[in-house]
């Protein structure tokens, strides 16, 4: 009669064994007492003996499988017998099919049965748990550690916390997901909230005198606060910097100044940079775009917002079709807009429709800085001071050059580093060959 | 103050009220000549005669039914069910008659009776003479359920129960009869429906009844040596239940343990836990409410098994420690 071979229980507390090696193959004849497989508990390796003479058949587990004790691992058949159908398939595989923790797409996760059970109960994806057992096998202890650590992630993002902890969190206005729980299974206790709150309190300036002046966050200040907070939170900012040799630009400006002395014609670096950026934008349309839901909208016109500091904050009047205008015209337009901004005479149309922003703090002696994108735009260019620096010439001799650093902040959802770099390169080329600029 | 045993405090209450109020009379098995299975009635038949201390046949239904009938005529009967287990035979009289009459007659008839019910395990009396049945009666609107834990409360609550116009189930504990405590000589009542804080503490609120109050107090001493200060509240009346001190205490401690001898499932502890989570104390709970109660089984005859079937001092210590240390 067919005799089942079960995974033996070697120790009182032993729940499972790993099959290390099958010493006999299916179809081989075995004597009663012959070792047919080596298995290991967490402590030692043992041999499973054939329970009687016969032919080894119906091996259910492969080497490396962890099997619960008393599970059937193979069958010994007598000559002429066939394997009973029910003995054909390993039982644990059926169980594992239901496991939510069982990863798809062939990623093998190895875990002890107890650990698998715990993972299933807790609804945890086994691939997220680090195993500490042999070959990275996830053990009971690993799951326990994971659970106590990740209290906040369980149950669909719900936080395990006592009512007292929730009340305390509410009173202090602290987010429970930011707190580690010290209770059973990582549950947040009232004392955890209080401890977390004491850290927060420490971060606040200790005392604010009652007579300290307070400026209400209203009007432009509030709009700037909201827009910048939104941008900083939502837009993954990619920032790139580039040094630009402004020798040509400086020479051009001096030349213009000599030629047009006395006339009321302006020529500003801001205008020159605006023109270079605007033209570069026509060649790099993704920087002149707007992210709209799932689509990047390439904008047909290049309207440059130029940041102007005013008493209450900042205004960004818009130079329309900046790519199509000469430097004189841009200089005059920007100057006019700046005056209007400072005297509070801008009309709504002056502030609408920018597709890209330039912020120049060079005149304040700032060498370089990063700016925050003004949504829904994709990029903002932060322009620093022109500084004389010693640079190596062709013969590696130091010569003084006027150097300006520009910093681009771009929406990484729309553009990547290489594209942004090419755009900066384009501006650099334009400014370093300013002699060819249409003035 | 003079000290009396719980048994003698009850005897004194009966004696004093019988001397003063001839509407009060006693009914029960062996309460007269024999003086009661646990000696509570003692010499009262000698003192007040066979008409007022009536030895009845062995019929709990008859004792209870006679109480209900007498109470309806204006008497104040006090029945004794020798072992509270046999109140099972009085159920119809209690549940369908005694508790209902005042409601169903629009308050025109009342049933001012008291049923004294010695209960509890610890005497080796096995599965039919050791039970705790108070939870059954808190489920019956119209019955009041009283469960004193000290001689002082026993006297004051028994007198209050006899005065009360409603049927009162008066649960005594066999192990408490011998316990001693201060008892005033004069007649006094303790209001029915008033919980009492019997020990103050800051770490855990224990709500305990009957003999478990005594065990909790002993456990509290041991816990205090470990630096754990438990607050103990004895509801004394299980229905109507005074939650106020319990809620106030949990708001202070954030943790609660209910201890009773009756089996856990469907027990008084569940009612207390339910009321706690319904109350404002909910938001102050920093651990699950735990119940320590009798195992869901009849009381075994074997003394060792009997001992382990209901909460003992060491169980209360252990459970309290676990709650305070955040094991749950």
XYZ file of C-alpha atoms in Angstrom:
767
model
C 0.000 0.000 0.000
C 1.151 3.520 -0.762
C 2.782 5.027 2.311
C 3.063 8.762 2.789
C 6.310 10.318 3.913
C 5.682 13.257 6.222
C 7.938 16.054 7.319
C 9.000 14.872 10.787
C 8.845 17.037 13.878
C 12.261 16.841 15.529
C 11.739 19.308 18.345
C 8.922 20.457 20.584
C 8.758 23.970 19.251
C 9.677 23.181 15.683
C 7.046 24.260 13.178
C 8.769 23.712 9.866
C 11.844 22.385 8.106
C 13.629 23.324 4.952
C 14.348 20.603 2.432
C 18.077 20.793 1.842
C 18.545 17.895 -0.526
C 16.642 14.951 -1.924
C 18.985 11.953 -1.441
C 16.809 9.696 -3.595
C 15.084 10.430 -6.855
C 11.541 9.602 -7.845
C 11.387 6.039 -9.111
C 14.326 4.852 -7.023
C 13.838 1.847 -4.813
C 14.358 2.497 -1.125
C 14.694 0.208 1.880
C 12.837 0.968 5.093
C 15.050 3.338 7.120
C 16.989 4.601 4.109
C 17.640 8.327 4.296
C 15.685 9.865 1.439
C 16.147 13.576 2.129
C 18.146 15.939 4.277
C 16.132 18.649 5.943
C 17.145 21.398 8.285
C 15.467 23.008 11.210
C 16.777 26.360 12.304
C 19.352 24.549 14.413
C 20.476 21.431 12.669
C 20.098 19.257 9.656
C 18.428 15.877 9.900
C 17.589 13.008 7.620
C 14.119 11.893 6.661
C 13.976 8.125 6.492
C 11.851 5.975 4.269
C 8.973 4.645 6.382
C 9.012 1.365 4.472
C 10.488 -0.490 1.523
C 9.225 0.610 -1.872
C 9.583 3.086 -4.722
C 9.946 6.770 -3.987
C 7.265 8.763 -5.824
C 5.224 11.931 -5.677
C 7.880 14.274 -4.352
C 5.917 17.414 -3.511
C 8.560 19.923 -2.617
C 11.760 20.966 -4.236
C 15.018 21.587 -2.486
C 14.958 24.861 -0.613
C 11.242 24.673 0.124
C 10.172 25.214 3.701
C 7.537 22.740 4.756
C 5.359 22.641 7.844
C 5.923 19.594 10.019
C 3.524 16.686 9.426
C 2.926 17.744 5.829
C 3.254 14.990 3.262
C 6.466 15.458 1.311
C 6.506 12.275 -0.787
C 4.984 8.829 -1.121
C 6.472 5.316 -1.097
C 4.713 3.079 -3.590
C 4.740 -0.674 -3.901
C 5.433 -2.179 -7.334
C 2.350 -1.844 -9.539
C 0.805 0.932 -7.467
C 0.098 4.361 -8.878
C 0.268 7.621 -7.025
C -3.110 8.566 -5.555
C -4.318 11.748 -7.268
C -4.554 13.762 -4.092
C -0.874 13.221 -3.504
C 0.143 14.881 -6.699
C 0.334 18.500 -5.682
C 2.048 20.274 -2.823
C -0.492 21.694 -0.403
C 1.352 24.848 0.336
C 1.259 25.971 -3.252
C -2.499 26.122 -3.052
C -2.227 28.226 0.050
C 0.312 30.465 -1.523
C -1.925 31.219 -4.473
C -4.217 33.081 -2.109
C -1.408 35.014 -0.524
C -1.687 38.711 -1.289
C 1.920 38.862 -0.239
C 2.962 36.596 -3.058
C 4.505 38.923 -5.563
C 3.518 38.874 -9.209
C 5.742 38.807 -12.250
C 7.971 36.090 -10.927
C 9.702 37.880 -8.100
C 10.527 35.091 -5.668
C 9.909 35.919 -2.056
C 10.880 33.378 0.495
C 9.194 33.408 3.856
C 8.436 30.928 6.594
C 4.823 29.712 6.708
C 4.254 31.541 9.982
C 5.627 34.713 8.461
C 3.446 34.239 5.374
C 0.407 33.892 7.598
C 1.261 37.018 9.521
C 1.876 38.935 6.306
C -1.457 37.807 4.954
C -3.268 38.773 8.137
C -1.666 42.184 8.155
C -2.229 42.614 4.423
C 1.418 43.332 3.778
C 3.189 42.826 0.482
C 6.004 40.396 1.224
C 8.322 42.192 -1.162
C 8.394 45.184 1.159
C 9.713 43.173 4.089
C 13.406 42.547 4.566
C 14.140 38.952 5.443
C 16.823 38.070 7.944
C 16.661 34.295 7.668
C 18.801 32.008 5.510
C 18.946 33.320 1.947
C 16.925 36.390 2.887
C 13.993 34.315 4.064
C 11.373 36.371 5.893
C 10.879 35.080 9.427
C 8.268 35.675 12.097
C 10.639 38.101 13.814
C 11.056 40.090 10.590
C 7.316 40.513 10.221
C 6.962 41.510 13.850
C 9.704 44.091 13.473
C 8.149 45.370 10.271
C 4.728 45.669 11.868
C 5.968 47.568 14.886
C 7.909 49.893 12.632
C 5.235 50.491 10.048
C 2.181 51.000 12.175
C 1.058 53.905 10.089
C 1.096 52.093 6.778
C -1.155 49.239 7.723
C -4.850 48.944 7.029
C -4.927 51.191 4.027
C -2.988 54.022 5.549
C -5.016 54.045 8.746
C -3.045 54.776 11.846
C -3.184 52.541 14.909
C -3.499 54.856 17.851
C -5.325 54.801 21.149
C -8.261 57.170 21.587
C -6.177 59.126 24.087
C -3.381 59.488 21.534
C -5.850 60.710 18.924
C -7.317 63.247 21.312
C -3.847 64.496 22.251
C -2.832 64.704 18.580
C -5.975 66.653 17.850
C -5.370 69.111 20.657
C -1.763 69.707 19.718
C -2.645 69.629 16.004
C 0.005 67.108 15.095
C -0.262 64.569 12.303
C -0.394 61.023 13.689
C 1.284 59.625 10.593
C 4.417 61.525 11.563
C 4.658 59.741 14.912
C 6.226 56.390 15.721
C 4.145 54.264 18.058
C 5.610 52.501 21.081
C 2.546 50.389 21.891
C 1.830 46.808 20.859
C 2.200 46.363 17.081
C 3.438 49.918 16.846
C 0.252 51.454 18.151
C 0.639 55.134 18.990
C 0.149 55.873 22.676
C -0.642 59.211 24.258
C 2.929 59.507 25.506
C 4.253 59.111 21.944
C 2.188 62.084 20.844
C 3.385 64.128 23.792
C 6.993 63.203 23.079
C 6.584 64.163 19.421
C 4.917 67.402 20.432
C 7.768 68.309 22.761
C 10.148 68.080 19.797
C 7.973 70.416 17.800
C 7.734 72.852 20.645
C 11.509 72.927 20.858
C 11.710 73.972 17.223
C 9.560 77.045 17.775
C 11.391 80.231 18.827
C 11.129 80.256 22.597
C 9.408 83.546 23.275
C 7.760 86.164 21.117
C 7.354 89.472 22.936
C 3.786 90.694 22.893
C 4.801 94.029 21.399
C 6.557 92.395 18.410
C 5.128 93.903 15.233
C 2.884 91.595 13.292
C 2.250 91.989 9.583
C -0.934 90.367 8.376
C -0.432 87.922 5.555
C -2.814 89.480 3.111
C -3.163 90.697 -0.456
C -0.049 90.208 -2.551
C 1.830 88.651 0.379
C -0.822 85.976 0.771
C -0.943 85.263 -2.964
C 2.836 84.919 -3.117
C 2.755 82.703 -0.031
C 0.097 80.452 -1.479
C 1.587 80.220 -4.965
C 5.095 79.563 -3.761
C 3.963 76.990 -1.184
C 1.961 75.226 -3.843
C 4.887 75.279 -6.259
C 7.419 74.116 -3.703
C 5.139 71.281 -2.597
C 3.887 70.128 -5.959
C 6.621 70.756 -8.474
C 9.756 68.652 -8.331
C 12.299 71.369 -8.955
C 15.314 70.565 -11.053
C 18.028 73.208 -10.761
C 21.043 73.699 -13.013
C 23.693 76.381 -12.935
C 25.953 77.708 -15.620
C 28.718 80.334 -15.694
C 28.590 82.655 -18.668
C 31.436 84.734 -19.993
C 29.875 88.166 -20.392
C 32.904 89.753 -22.164
C 30.994 90.153 -25.417
C 27.908 91.454 -23.683
C 29.893 94.001 -21.689
C 31.744 95.118 -24.808
C 28.473 95.464 -26.702
C 26.904 97.516 -23.952
C 29.925 99.829 -23.800
C 29.895 100.215 -27.554
C 26.216 101.087 -27.560
C 26.749 103.518 -24.707
C 29.470 105.308 -26.708
C 27.403 105.445 -29.895
C 24.205 106.708 -28.402
C 25.451 109.138 -25.789
C 22.901 111.738 -24.901
C 20.027 109.909 -26.435
C 17.380 108.426 -24.180
C 18.044 104.922 -25.274
C 18.518 102.155 -22.708
C 20.478 98.978 -23.018
C 20.230 96.665 -20.024
C 21.740 93.310 -19.301
C 18.296 92.128 -18.205
C 17.005 92.889 -21.679
C 19.946 91.141 -23.283
C 19.417 88.055 -21.111
C 15.668 88.193 -21.742
C 16.252 88.168 -25.451
C 18.776 85.324 -25.271
C 16.426 83.277 -23.091
C 13.382 84.030 -25.253
C 15.132 82.913 -28.407
C 16.494 79.818 -26.691
C 12.931 79.028 -25.621
C 11.776 78.928 -29.227
C 14.338 76.190 -29.806
C 13.513 74.353 -26.586
C 9.717 74.476 -26.534
C 9.345 72.161 -23.526
C 10.784 74.904 -21.334
C 8.079 77.160 -22.743
C 5.251 74.861 -21.804
C 2.602 74.290 -19.236
C 1.690 71.025 -17.541
C -2.053 70.502 -17.814
C -3.160 67.310 -16.116
C -1.721 64.464 -18.136
C -0.518 66.657 -20.983
C 2.353 69.004 -21.569
C 1.041 71.981 -23.541
C 3.684 73.584 -25.754
C 2.859 77.269 -25.809
C 2.896 79.062 -29.155
C 4.213 82.428 -27.916
C 7.139 83.389 -25.728
C 6.057 85.877 -23.097
C 8.694 86.543 -20.475
C 7.763 87.578 -16.983
C 10.400 89.820 -15.459
C 10.438 89.864 -11.681
C 10.462 93.316 -10.177
C 10.886 93.919 -6.483
C 8.323 96.328 -5.071
C 7.743 97.533 -1.557
C 5.133 94.948 -0.646
C 6.854 92.096 -2.365
C 7.274 91.139 -5.933
C 5.557 91.793 -9.237
C 6.178 90.029 -12.477
C 5.123 92.163 -15.447
C 5.164 90.429 -18.793
C 7.112 91.219 -21.924
C 5.141 89.780 -24.816
C 6.757 87.988 -27.732
C 10.184 88.689 -26.293
C 11.796 86.419 -28.878
C 10.762 88.765 -31.647
C 12.025 91.997 -30.110
C 15.342 93.760 -30.186
C 17.355 94.621 -27.120
C 16.519 98.340 -27.232
C 12.859 97.625 -27.368
C 13.110 95.037 -24.593
C 15.186 97.439 -22.476
C 12.598 100.142 -22.818
C 9.660 97.857 -22.242
C 11.190 96.306 -19.167
C 12.138 99.732 -17.796
C 8.637 101.039 -18.387
C 7.049 97.998 -16.772
C 9.392 98.253 -13.802
C 8.481 101.896 -13.254
C 4.815 101.035 -13.549
C 5.275 98.205 -11.065
C 7.035 100.399 -8.531
C 4.482 103.165 -8.881
C 1.609 100.736 -8.700
C 0.382 101.545 -12.189
C 0.416 98.106 -13.779
C -2.817 97.064 -15.383
C -3.980 93.416 -15.223
C -2.922 92.795 -18.829
C 0.657 93.710 -17.916
C 0.729 90.768 -15.540
C -0.963 88.094 -17.589
C 0.210 85.267 -19.760
C 3.886 84.808 -18.937
C 5.253 81.516 -20.242
C 8.652 81.788 -18.531
C 10.135 84.005 -15.826
C 13.454 85.755 -15.387
C 14.509 87.040 -12.011
C 17.681 89.152 -11.926
C 19.190 89.936 -8.540
C 22.570 90.877 -10.001
C 22.080 94.546 -9.183
C 21.828 93.532 -5.507
C 25.261 91.923 -5.616
C 23.885 88.380 -5.559
C 26.236 86.007 -7.375
C 23.793 83.135 -7.768
C 20.512 81.914 -6.372
C 17.714 79.485 -7.086
C 14.181 80.624 -7.752
C 10.857 78.849 -7.305
C 8.847 78.160 -10.438
C 5.737 80.255 -10.900
C 3.063 77.733 -11.920
C 1.774 76.921 -14.499
C 5.120 77.818 -16.042
C 7.777 75.179 -16.423
C 10.914 77.201 -15.809
C 12.400 80.215 -14.127
C 15.837 81.671 -14.707
C 17.654 83.215 -11.746
C 20.324 85.674 -12.857
C 23.257 86.671 -10.675
C 25.743 89.504 -10.617
C 28.449 89.958 -13.268
C 31.701 89.416 -11.392
C 35.259 89.837 -12.629
C 37.030 86.525 -12.307
C 40.374 85.226 -13.344
C 39.857 82.600 -15.972
C 42.477 80.639 -17.902
C 42.926 81.750 -21.490
C 43.991 79.477 -24.342
C 47.568 79.433 -23.028
C 46.393 78.783 -19.495
C 47.295 82.277 -18.385
C 44.866 83.880 -16.011
C 42.911 86.715 -17.491
C 40.106 88.724 -15.943
C 36.707 88.035 -17.365
C 33.232 89.238 -16.448
C 31.409 86.114 -15.369
C 27.713 85.768 -14.681
C 26.039 82.687 -13.158
C 22.552 81.792 -14.247
C 20.447 79.204 -12.468
C 17.536 77.468 -14.086
C 14.783 75.894 -12.036
C 12.671 73.596 -14.175
C 9.707 71.334 -13.548
C 11.203 67.865 -13.554
C 7.834 66.369 -14.457
C 8.176 68.107 -17.827
C 11.884 68.255 -18.569
C 14.958 66.300 -17.604
C 18.482 67.426 -16.843
C 19.909 67.019 -20.325
C 17.168 69.033 -21.993
C 17.456 71.763 -19.396
C 21.239 71.772 -19.846
C 20.887 72.195 -23.601
C 18.585 75.130 -23.030
C 21.152 76.778 -20.742
C 23.853 76.020 -23.271
C 21.760 77.817 -25.882
C 21.449 80.917 -23.682
C 25.169 80.794 -22.983
C 25.967 80.680 -26.690
C 23.668 83.620 -27.288
C 25.181 85.776 -24.556
C 28.789 84.858 -25.277
C 28.259 85.898 -28.889
C 26.364 89.042 -28.047
C 28.088 90.873 -30.871
C 25.728 89.146 -33.236
C 22.707 90.191 -31.242
C 20.017 92.224 -32.849
C 20.053 95.391 -30.892
C -15.762 52.486 65.135
C -17.017 49.083 66.242
C -16.164 46.257 63.876
C -18.597 43.626 62.698
C -18.456 40.758 60.254
C -20.332 41.067 56.989
C -22.711 38.351 58.236
C -23.392 40.147 61.513
C -23.837 43.464 59.749
C -26.587 41.893 57.648
C -28.121 40.316 60.739
C -28.103 43.653 62.520
C -29.742 45.394 59.571
C -32.555 42.821 59.529
C -32.927 42.936 63.300
C -33.103 46.717 63.445
C -35.548 47.137 60.585
C -37.793 44.345 61.889
C -37.911 45.987 65.293
C -38.939 49.256 63.716
C -41.130 48.242 60.784
C -43.582 45.366 61.125
C -44.136 45.268 57.347
C -40.742 43.605 57.104
C -40.696 39.810 57.334
C -38.317 37.072 56.204
C -38.870 33.963 54.097
C -36.426 31.210 53.246
C -35.182 27.701 53.686
C -33.798 26.938 57.151
C -33.672 30.608 58.121
C -35.709 30.174 61.294
C -34.927 27.338 63.652
C -31.560 26.692 62.035
C -30.747 30.381 61.698
C -29.819 30.266 58.008
C -27.312 28.110 56.124
C -24.681 30.841 56.658
C -26.114 32.129 59.932
C -27.328 35.494 58.712
C -30.818 35.266 60.214
C -29.517 33.607 63.392
C -31.856 34.245 66.364
C -34.358 36.356 64.498
C -37.151 33.733 64.576
C -36.728 33.446 68.327
C -36.971 37.216 68.548
C -39.749 37.995 66.083
C -41.677 34.731 65.885
C -42.529 32.231 63.182
C -44.903 34.635 61.449
C -42.149 37.079 60.658
C -39.292 34.624 60.080
C -40.859 31.947 57.931
C -39.184 28.612 57.216
C -40.405 27.619 53.775
C -40.501 24.363 51.864
C -37.631 23.793 49.460
C -39.161 25.789 46.661
C -37.432 28.916 45.429
C -40.373 29.633 43.163
C -42.649 29.603 46.203
C -40.345 31.864 48.241
C -40.097 34.357 45.415
C -43.757 34.182 44.456
C -44.803 34.695 48.080
C -42.494 37.716 48.261
C -44.030 39.226 45.123
C -47.575 38.668 46.401
C -46.843 39.981 49.888
C -45.046 43.027 48.486
C -48.076 43.835 46.336
C -50.217 43.953 49.489
C -47.841 46.485 51.057
C -45.532 44.213 53.005
C -41.734 44.462 52.722
C -40.659 40.824 52.413
C -37.025 39.784 52.441
C -36.570 36.384 50.834
C -33.426 34.294 51.092
C -32.325 31.914 48.360
C -29.947 29.726 50.339
C -27.595 29.333 47.381
C -28.141 31.991 44.741
C -27.737 29.281 42.070
C -31.329 28.231 42.795
C -32.670 31.614 41.822
C -32.852 29.882 38.452
C -36.104 28.403 39.826
C -37.463 31.892 40.601
C -37.002 33.352 37.162
C -40.604 33.653 36.058
C -41.656 35.299 39.324
C -38.775 37.753 39.094
C -38.569 38.477 35.396
C -42.199 38.394 34.348
C -43.907 39.415 37.611
C -41.754 41.305 40.103
C -39.943 43.421 37.524
C -42.945 44.094 35.279
C -45.776 44.919 37.675
C -44.871 48.517 38.422
C -44.492 49.280 34.713
C -47.612 47.432 33.632
C -49.856 48.989 36.275
C -48.653 52.460 35.471
C -46.949 52.835 38.838
C -50.132 52.108 40.804
C -48.711 48.867 42.210
C -45.184 48.399 43.502
C -43.195 45.354 44.562
C -41.024 46.442 47.510
C -39.285 43.098 48.010
C -35.695 42.085 48.559
C -34.215 38.752 47.565
C -31.013 37.926 49.415
C -28.722 35.813 47.259
C -25.586 34.258 48.773
C -23.318 33.363 45.879
C -19.804 32.886 44.668
C -17.156 30.191 44.699
C -14.308 29.364 47.025
C -16.091 26.993 49.401
C -15.723 23.755 47.493
C -19.437 23.654 46.808
C -19.053 22.718 43.141
C -20.993 23.598 40.022
C -24.522 23.997 41.415
C -23.750 25.907 44.615
C -20.983 28.333 43.608
C -22.200 30.474 40.754
C -22.411 34.229 40.281
C -25.605 35.300 38.550
C -25.830 39.043 38.958
C -25.377 39.725 35.231
C -28.612 37.915 34.429
C -30.596 40.397 36.457
C -28.981 43.615 35.264
C -30.571 42.657 31.959
C -34.076 42.894 33.460
C -35.533 46.402 33.582
C -37.419 46.894 36.829
C -35.031 44.899 39.004
C -32.348 46.621 40.996
C -29.126 44.693 41.520
C -27.025 45.368 44.589
C -23.723 43.700 45.479
C -22.033 44.946 48.652
C -18.378 44.170 49.296
C -17.924 45.358 52.888
C -19.825 44.949 56.193
C -20.511 48.700 56.174
C -22.016 48.599 52.689
C -23.853 45.354 53.452
C -25.824 46.909 56.311
C -26.444 50.260 54.658
C -27.422 48.799 51.314
C -29.682 46.116 52.808
C -31.612 48.778 54.705
C -31.820 50.883 51.549
C -33.000 47.846 49.583
C -35.767 47.092 52.094
C -36.905 50.729 51.934
C -36.846 50.757 48.136
C -40.255 50.434 46.442
C -38.757 48.219 43.698
C -37.676 44.579 43.782
C -34.012 44.444 44.728
C -31.691 41.522 44.029
C -29.225 41.555 46.912
C -26.112 39.514 46.060
C -23.989 38.502 49.037
C -20.739 36.547 48.816
C -20.144 33.473 50.922
C -16.452 34.302 51.332
C -17.294 37.786 52.576
C -19.499 36.661 55.505
C -16.452 36.262 57.740
C -14.737 39.501 56.730
C -14.738 42.281 59.317
C -15.078 46.011 59.036
C -16.359 49.082 60.813
C -20.151 49.231 61.034
C -22.104 52.001 62.796
C -24.496 50.777 65.492
C -27.353 52.967 64.391
C -29.508 52.381 61.320
C -28.262 54.065 58.169
C -28.758 53.633 54.468
C -26.326 53.780 51.567
C -28.063 55.091 48.480
C -28.682 52.492 45.801
C -27.028 53.531 42.543
C -23.886 55.146 43.944
C -20.423 53.889 43.018
C -17.576 54.435 45.405
C -13.873 55.031 44.898
C -12.346 52.679 47.465
C -8.720 53.416 46.614
C -7.174 56.301 44.745
C -4.462 55.889 42.142
C -3.242 57.398 38.908
C -2.099 54.518 36.691
C -5.113 52.288 36.175
C -8.795 52.204 37.084
C -10.035 48.866 38.409
C -13.795 48.428 38.557
C -14.414 45.468 40.838
C -17.448 43.927 42.476
C -18.079 41.886 45.623
C -15.159 39.709 46.724
C -13.089 41.093 43.838
C -12.969 44.462 45.593
C -11.121 42.807 48.453
C -8.796 40.973 46.071
C -8.173 44.119 44.051
C -7.235 46.021 47.199
C -4.751 43.326 48.073
C -3.409 43.377 44.522
C -3.133 47.158 44.715
C -0.782 46.864 47.686
C 1.526 44.561 45.764
C 1.375 46.782 42.694
C 2.173 49.825 44.815
C 5.441 48.151 45.791
C 6.282 48.136 42.072
C 5.312 51.777 41.755
C 1.966 51.116 40.097
C -0.875 53.034 41.724
C -4.274 51.657 40.843
C -7.569 53.335 41.540
C -10.324 50.964 42.616
C -14.008 51.650 42.179
C -16.734 49.493 43.693
C -20.024 50.169 41.884
C -21.897 48.511 44.817
C -25.080 48.766 42.749
C -24.814 47.078 39.365
C -28.157 48.383 38.152
C -28.799 51.286 38.130
C -25.101 51.785 37.514
C -23.429 55.013 38.562
C -20.803 55.642 35.877
C -19.745 59.092 36.993
C -16.813 58.146 39.258
C -15.727 55.496 36.742
C -15.623 57.979 33.875
C -13.836 60.587 35.975
C -11.292 58.001 37.032
C -10.544 56.807 33.492
C -10.150 60.362 32.289
C -7.420 60.516 34.930
C -5.756 57.131 34.373
C -6.463 56.388 30.685
C -6.704 52.666 31.451
C -9.432 50.402 32.748
C -9.759 46.863 34.079
C -13.063 45.347 35.133
C -12.829 42.457 37.589
C -15.681 40.186 38.540
C -16.158 36.604 39.537
C -19.022 35.780 37.177
C -18.016 34.374 33.804
C -16.706 36.888 31.327
C -18.996 36.285 28.363
C -22.062 38.479 28.538
C -21.010 39.635 31.984
C -21.201 42.875 33.920
C -17.703 43.742 32.662
C -18.987 43.960 29.114
C -21.659 46.417 30.233
C -19.108 48.570 32.032
C -16.711 48.464 29.073
C -19.544 49.375 26.731
C -20.560 52.346 28.831
C -16.974 53.532 29.088
C -16.482 53.613 25.338
C -19.817 55.389 24.914
C -18.775 58.063 27.396
C -16.430 61.011 27.202
C -13.809 58.755 28.810
C -13.368 57.115 25.395
C -11.079 59.853 24.176
C -8.861 59.366 27.211
C -8.342 55.611 26.832
C -4.719 54.835 26.185
C -5.104 51.069 26.147
C -7.873 48.586 25.429
C -10.306 48.094 28.308
C -9.630 44.656 29.780
C -11.945 42.316 31.631
C -10.720 39.851 34.195
C -13.517 37.458 35.045
C -14.441 33.894 35.747
C -13.627 31.358 33.061
C -16.509 30.413 30.807
C -17.228 27.198 32.702
C -19.085 25.972 35.802
C -17.141 26.185 39.059
C -15.230 22.874 39.409
C -15.382 20.782 42.555
C -11.619 20.179 42.661
C -10.277 22.917 44.943
C -7.259 23.683 42.747
C -9.382 23.978 39.655
C -11.942 26.032 41.576
C -9.174 28.395 42.623
C -8.084 28.967 39.036
C -11.605 29.285 37.628
C -12.065 32.804 39.018
C -9.733 35.817 39.340
C -7.333 35.691 42.264
C -5.054 38.377 43.683
C -2.085 37.286 41.574
C -4.182 37.408 38.399
C -5.242 40.958 39.156
C -1.619 41.934 39.842
C -0.452 40.374 36.593
C -3.234 41.806 34.462
C -2.844 45.284 35.949
C 0.887 45.184 35.402
C 0.425 44.214 31.766
C -2.055 46.999 31.113
C 0.107 49.633 32.764
C 3.255 48.434 31.026
C 1.516 48.594 27.658
C 1.515 44.916 26.802
C -1.992 45.209 25.392
